[in-house]
Amino acid sequence: MSLEDIKSAGLYRRLRNQVDTGPTRAVFDGRKATVFASNDYLGLRHHPDVLEAAARALEKYGASAGASRLICGNHELYGELETKVAALKGQEAALVFPTGYMANAGALSSLAGSRDLLLMDKFNHASLYDGAKLSGAQLKRYRHADTDHLHSQLERWTAFEHRFIVTDGLFSVDGDLAPLAELSSLAADHDCTLIVDDAPGPGILGPGGQGSSAHTQAHPAIETGTFSKALGGLGGFVAGDRETIELLINKARSFMFTTGLPPATLAGVSAAIDILSAEPWRRERVQKLAAYVRGRLIEIGLEVIGGDSPIIPIIIGGEQDAFDFSEACLDAGAFIPAVRHPTVPRGRARLRLTVSAAHSDEEVETMLVVIGRIATERGLI
Ligand SMILES: *Cc1c(COP(=O)(O)O)cnc(C)c1O
């Protein structure tokens, strides 16, 4: 697709000039707004403990890791964080990557090879698809969250050395959960390895914020995820058995050939994980807000999808309509971005609204009034 094609299809993207003016506030191209778009679901990006831990590490260790981890960038803070991640995930070991994208690319490209099969949910994150391509394995997609379809594929495609079922835990665009318990038993019954990308899960799902597998009482062999969402930092991880982690250290190119995260980032994320158990009210607050907003939007008469999560997609339909709705919201002081093809199927363009424990009741009420008014004006309800 050329840039011209992208423009004429209503899919043109550009970067906005953005100035953050608080945990939930920003100015976009001169327009002041409350932000309902961030993945900082618990408000940890600005938490004083996170800031203090990061500031101390910055002061003590400097601004950069200085090298890849296999050379001399393997800071002591890595070990501490990896131990915490493994414990949070109930796995033997964990490995930190610079981003969740790189964790997925590294995991799939290292664990699967040309004689293997990857069975992937159609709506999996782009980084899983990119990792799948890099692996050289055969790739089959099953219909979104459709375990019957997956089952028929498992029966059909058997002539492979090793088979993997790969899924997002919580789908970050649609905001719904994968049927992880069923996927776990399908994997066990068919001698497959289940890999769950739980990027948005840690912090918001599970009784202690462990993520989507604890929430659904599933036990995937391998989990990946990110620190850049509810944990308010940056970085990705793979958690699994010790041998898998050792293999990744020796094989994952997105781990080997890149610089380690800055010490301040590691310290901030480590502090954020401690807050999950110290301040469970944040998780309760965001879940309560999400259920409330979801209920009110449905009352207004809008089509809202997804499930039990702070990601609340409002289906608009047309690409341009979604964009215009989002712009009208921004003019009225609420930033709710439009998500369009190729992130979502054509004709299913939407607003992707997220709530955070950091939002005040007043900010939420104002946003709901704005959405109701614009939906009425545009004849959507
Ligand atoms: C956000 C996300 C990622 C990417 O994580 P980053 O750390 O931002 O690179 C991967 N998978 C899923 C499902 C995500 O939601």
mmCIF file with all atom_site columns, N, CA and C and ligand atoms in Angstrom, residues 99-101 104 125 127 168 170 172 197 199-200 226 228-229 235, ligand 1:
data_model
loop_
_atom_site.group_PDB
_atom_site.id
_atom_site.type_symbol
_atom_site.label_atom_id
_atom_site.label_alt_id
_atom_site.label_comp_id
_atom_site.label_asym_id
_atom_site.label_entity_id
_atom_site.label_seq_id
_atom_site.pdbx_PDB_ins_code
_atom_site.Cartn_x
_atom_site.Cartn_y
_atom_site.Cartn_z
_atom_site.occupancy
_atom_site.B_iso_or_equiv
_atom_site.pdbx_formal_charge
_atom_site.auth_seq_id
_atom_site.auth_comp_id
_atom_site.auth_asym_id
_atom_site.auth_atom_id
_atom_site.pdbx_PDB_model_num
ATOM   1  N N  . THR A 1 99  ? 11.223 -4.835  25.170 1.00 0.00 ? 99  THR A N  1
ATOM   2  C CA . THR A 1 99  ? 9.788  -4.521  25.043 1.00 0.00 ? 99  THR A CA 1
ATOM   3  C C  . THR A 1 99  ? 9.001  -5.837  24.950 1.00 0.00 ? 99  THR A C  1
ATOM   4  N N  . GLY A 1 100 ? 7.694  -5.721  25.094 1.00 0.00 ? 100 GLY A N  1
ATOM   5  C CA . GLY A 1 100 ? 6.829  -6.885  24.915 1.00 0.00 ? 100 GLY A CA 1
ATOM   6  C C  . GLY A 1 100 ? 6.882  -7.389  23.477 1.00 0.00 ? 100 GLY A C  1
ATOM   7  N N  . TYR A 1 101 ? 6.950  -6.459  22.554 1.00 0.00 ? 101 TYR A N  1
ATOM   8  C CA . TYR A 1 101 ? 7.064  -6.826  21.133 1.00 0.00 ? 101 TYR A CA 1
ATOM   9  C C  . TYR A 1 101 ? 8.273  -7.739  20.938 1.00 0.00 ? 101 TYR A C  1
ATOM   10 N N  . ASN A 1 104 ? 7.881  -11.300 22.456 1.00 0.00 ? 104 ASN A N  1
ATOM   11 C CA . ASN A 1 104 ? 7.098  -12.195 21.600 1.00 0.00 ? 104 ASN A CA 1
ATOM   12 C C  . ASN A 1 104 ? 7.884  -12.633 20.376 1.00 0.00 ? 104 ASN A C  1
ATOM   13 N N  . HIS A 1 125 ? -1.941 -10.385 18.768 1.00 0.00 ? 125 HIS A N  1
ATOM   14 C CA . HIS A 1 125 ? -1.154 -9.166  18.595 1.00 0.00 ? 125 HIS A CA 1
ATOM   15 C C  . HIS A 1 125 ? -0.155 -9.295  17.436 1.00 0.00 ? 125 HIS A C  1
ATOM   16 N N  . SER A 1 127 ? 2.844  -8.526  17.137 1.00 0.00 ? 127 SER A N  1
ATOM   17 C CA . SER A 1 127 ? 4.194  -9.007  17.477 1.00 0.00 ? 127 SER A CA 1
ATOM   18 C C  . SER A 1 127 ? 4.257  -10.532 17.466 1.00 0.00 ? 127 SER A C  1
ATOM   19 N N  . ASP A 1 168 ? -3.257 -14.354 22.664 1.00 0.00 ? 168 ASP A N  1
ATOM   20 C CA . ASP A 1 168 ? -3.272 -13.276 23.659 1.00 0.00 ? 168 ASP A CA 1
ATOM   21 C C  . ASP A 1 168 ? -4.061 -13.796 24.861 1.00 0.00 ? 168 ASP A C  1
ATOM   22 N N  . LEU A 1 170 ? -5.521 -11.460 27.447 1.00 0.00 ? 170 LEU A N  1
ATOM   23 C CA . LEU A 1 170 ? -6.538 -10.421 27.314 1.00 0.00 ? 170 LEU A CA 1
ATOM   24 C C  . LEU A 1 170 ? -6.247 -9.724  25.988 1.00 0.00 ? 170 LEU A C  1
ATOM   25 N N  . SER A 1 172 ? -5.890 -6.967  23.523 1.00 0.00 ? 172 SER A N  1
ATOM   26 C CA . SER A 1 172 ? -5.713 -5.569  23.890 1.00 0.00 ? 172 SER A CA 1
ATOM   27 C C  . SER A 1 172 ? -6.540 -4.612  23.042 1.00 0.00 ? 172 SER A C  1
ATOM   28 N N  . ASP A 1 197 ? 0.302  -14.706 25.463 1.00 0.00 ? 197 ASP A N  1
ATOM   29 C CA . ASP A 1 197 ? 0.823  -13.342 25.541 1.00 0.00 ? 197 ASP A CA 1
ATOM   30 C C  . ASP A 1 197 ? -0.114 -12.560 26.449 1.00 0.00 ? 197 ASP A C  1
ATOM   31 N N  . ALA A 1 199 ? 0.199  -9.534  27.738 1.00 0.00 ? 199 ALA A N  1
ATOM   32 C CA . ALA A 1 199 ? 0.707  -8.158  27.847 1.00 0.00 ? 199 ALA A CA 1
ATOM   33 C C  . ALA A 1 199 ? -0.155 -7.246  28.717 1.00 0.00 ? 199 ALA A C  1
ATOM   34 N N  . PRO A 1 200 ? -1.457 -7.124  28.466 1.00 0.00 ? 200 PRO A N  1
ATOM   35 C CA . PRO A 1 200 ? -2.216 -6.160  29.276 1.00 0.00 ? 200 PRO A CA 1
ATOM   36 C C  . PRO A 1 200 ? -2.705 -6.745  30.601 1.00 0.00 ? 200 PRO A C  1
ATOM   37 N N  . THR A 1 226 ? 4.229  -7.605  29.112 1.00 0.00 ? 226 THR A N  1
ATOM   38 C CA . THR A 1 226 ? 4.887  -6.300  29.043 1.00 0.00 ? 226 THR A CA 1
ATOM   39 C C  . THR A 1 226 ? 4.835  -5.573  30.382 1.00 0.00 ? 226 THR A C  1
ATOM   40 N N  . SER A 1 228 ? 4.882  -2.263  30.124 1.00 0.00 ? 228 SER A N  1
ATOM   41 C CA . SER A 1 228 ? 4.580  -0.918  29.633 1.00 0.00 ? 228 SER A CA 1
ATOM   42 C C  . SER A 1 228 ? 3.112  -0.543  29.799 1.00 0.00 ? 228 SER A C  1
ATOM   43 N N  . LYS A 1 229 ? 2.303  -1.459  30.311 1.00 0.00 ? 229 LYS A N  1
ATOM   44 C CA . LYS A 1 229 ? 0.878  -1.138  30.438 1.00 0.00 ? 229 LYS A CA 1
ATOM   45 C C  . LYS A 1 229 ? 0.542  -0.886  31.907 1.00 0.00 ? 229 LYS A C  1
ATOM   46 N N  . GLY A 1 235 ? 9.327  -2.514  28.917 1.00 0.00 ? 235 GLY A N  1
ATOM   47 C CA . GLY A 1 235 ? 10.028 -3.793  28.918 1.00 0.00 ? 235 GLY A CA 1
ATOM   48 C C  . GLY A 1 235 ? 9.064  -4.938  28.719 1.00 0.00 ? 235 GLY A C  1
HETATM 49 C C1 . LIG B 2 .   ? 0.970  -4.033  24.109 1.00 0.00 ? 1   LIG B C1 1
HETATM 50 C C2 . LIG B 2 .   ? 1.051  -5.411  23.674 1.00 0.00 ? 1   LIG B C2 1
HETATM 51 C C3 . LIG B 2 .   ? 2.260  -5.947  23.246 1.00 0.00 ? 1   LIG B C3 1
HETATM 52 C C4 . LIG B 2 .   ? 3.512  -5.120  23.073 1.00 0.00 ? 1   LIG B C4 1
HETATM 53 O O1 . LIG B 2 .   ? 4.090  -4.737  24.276 1.00 0.00 ? 1   LIG B O1 1
HETATM 54 P P1 . LIG B 2 .   ? 5.169  -3.557  24.281 1.00 0.00 ? 1   LIG B P1 1
HETATM 55 O O2 . LIG B 2 .   ? 5.905  -3.739  25.553 1.00 0.00 ? 1   LIG B O2 1
HETATM 56 O O3 . LIG B 2 .   ? 4.422  -2.287  24.194 1.00 0.00 ? 1   LIG B O3 1
HETATM 57 O O4 . LIG B 2 .   ? 6.054  -3.783  23.092 1.00 0.00 ? 1   LIG B O4 1
HETATM 58 C C5 . LIG B 2 .   ? 2.292  -7.282  22.885 1.00 0.00 ? 1   LIG B C5 1
HETATM 59 N N1 . LIG B 2 .   ? 1.176  -8.050  22.961 1.00 0.00 ? 1   LIG B N1 1
HETATM 60 C C6 . LIG B 2 .   ? 0.000  -7.563  23.372 1.00 0.00 ? 1   LIG B C6 1
HETATM 61 C C7 . LIG B 2 .   ? -1.184 -8.459  23.439 1.00 0.00 ? 1   LIG B C7 1
HETATM 62 C C8 . LIG B 2 .   ? -0.102 -6.227  23.722 1.00 0.00 ? 1   LIG B C8 1
HETATM 63 O O5 . LIG B 2 .   ? -1.279 -5.744  24.128 1.00 0.00 ? 1   LIG B O5 1
#
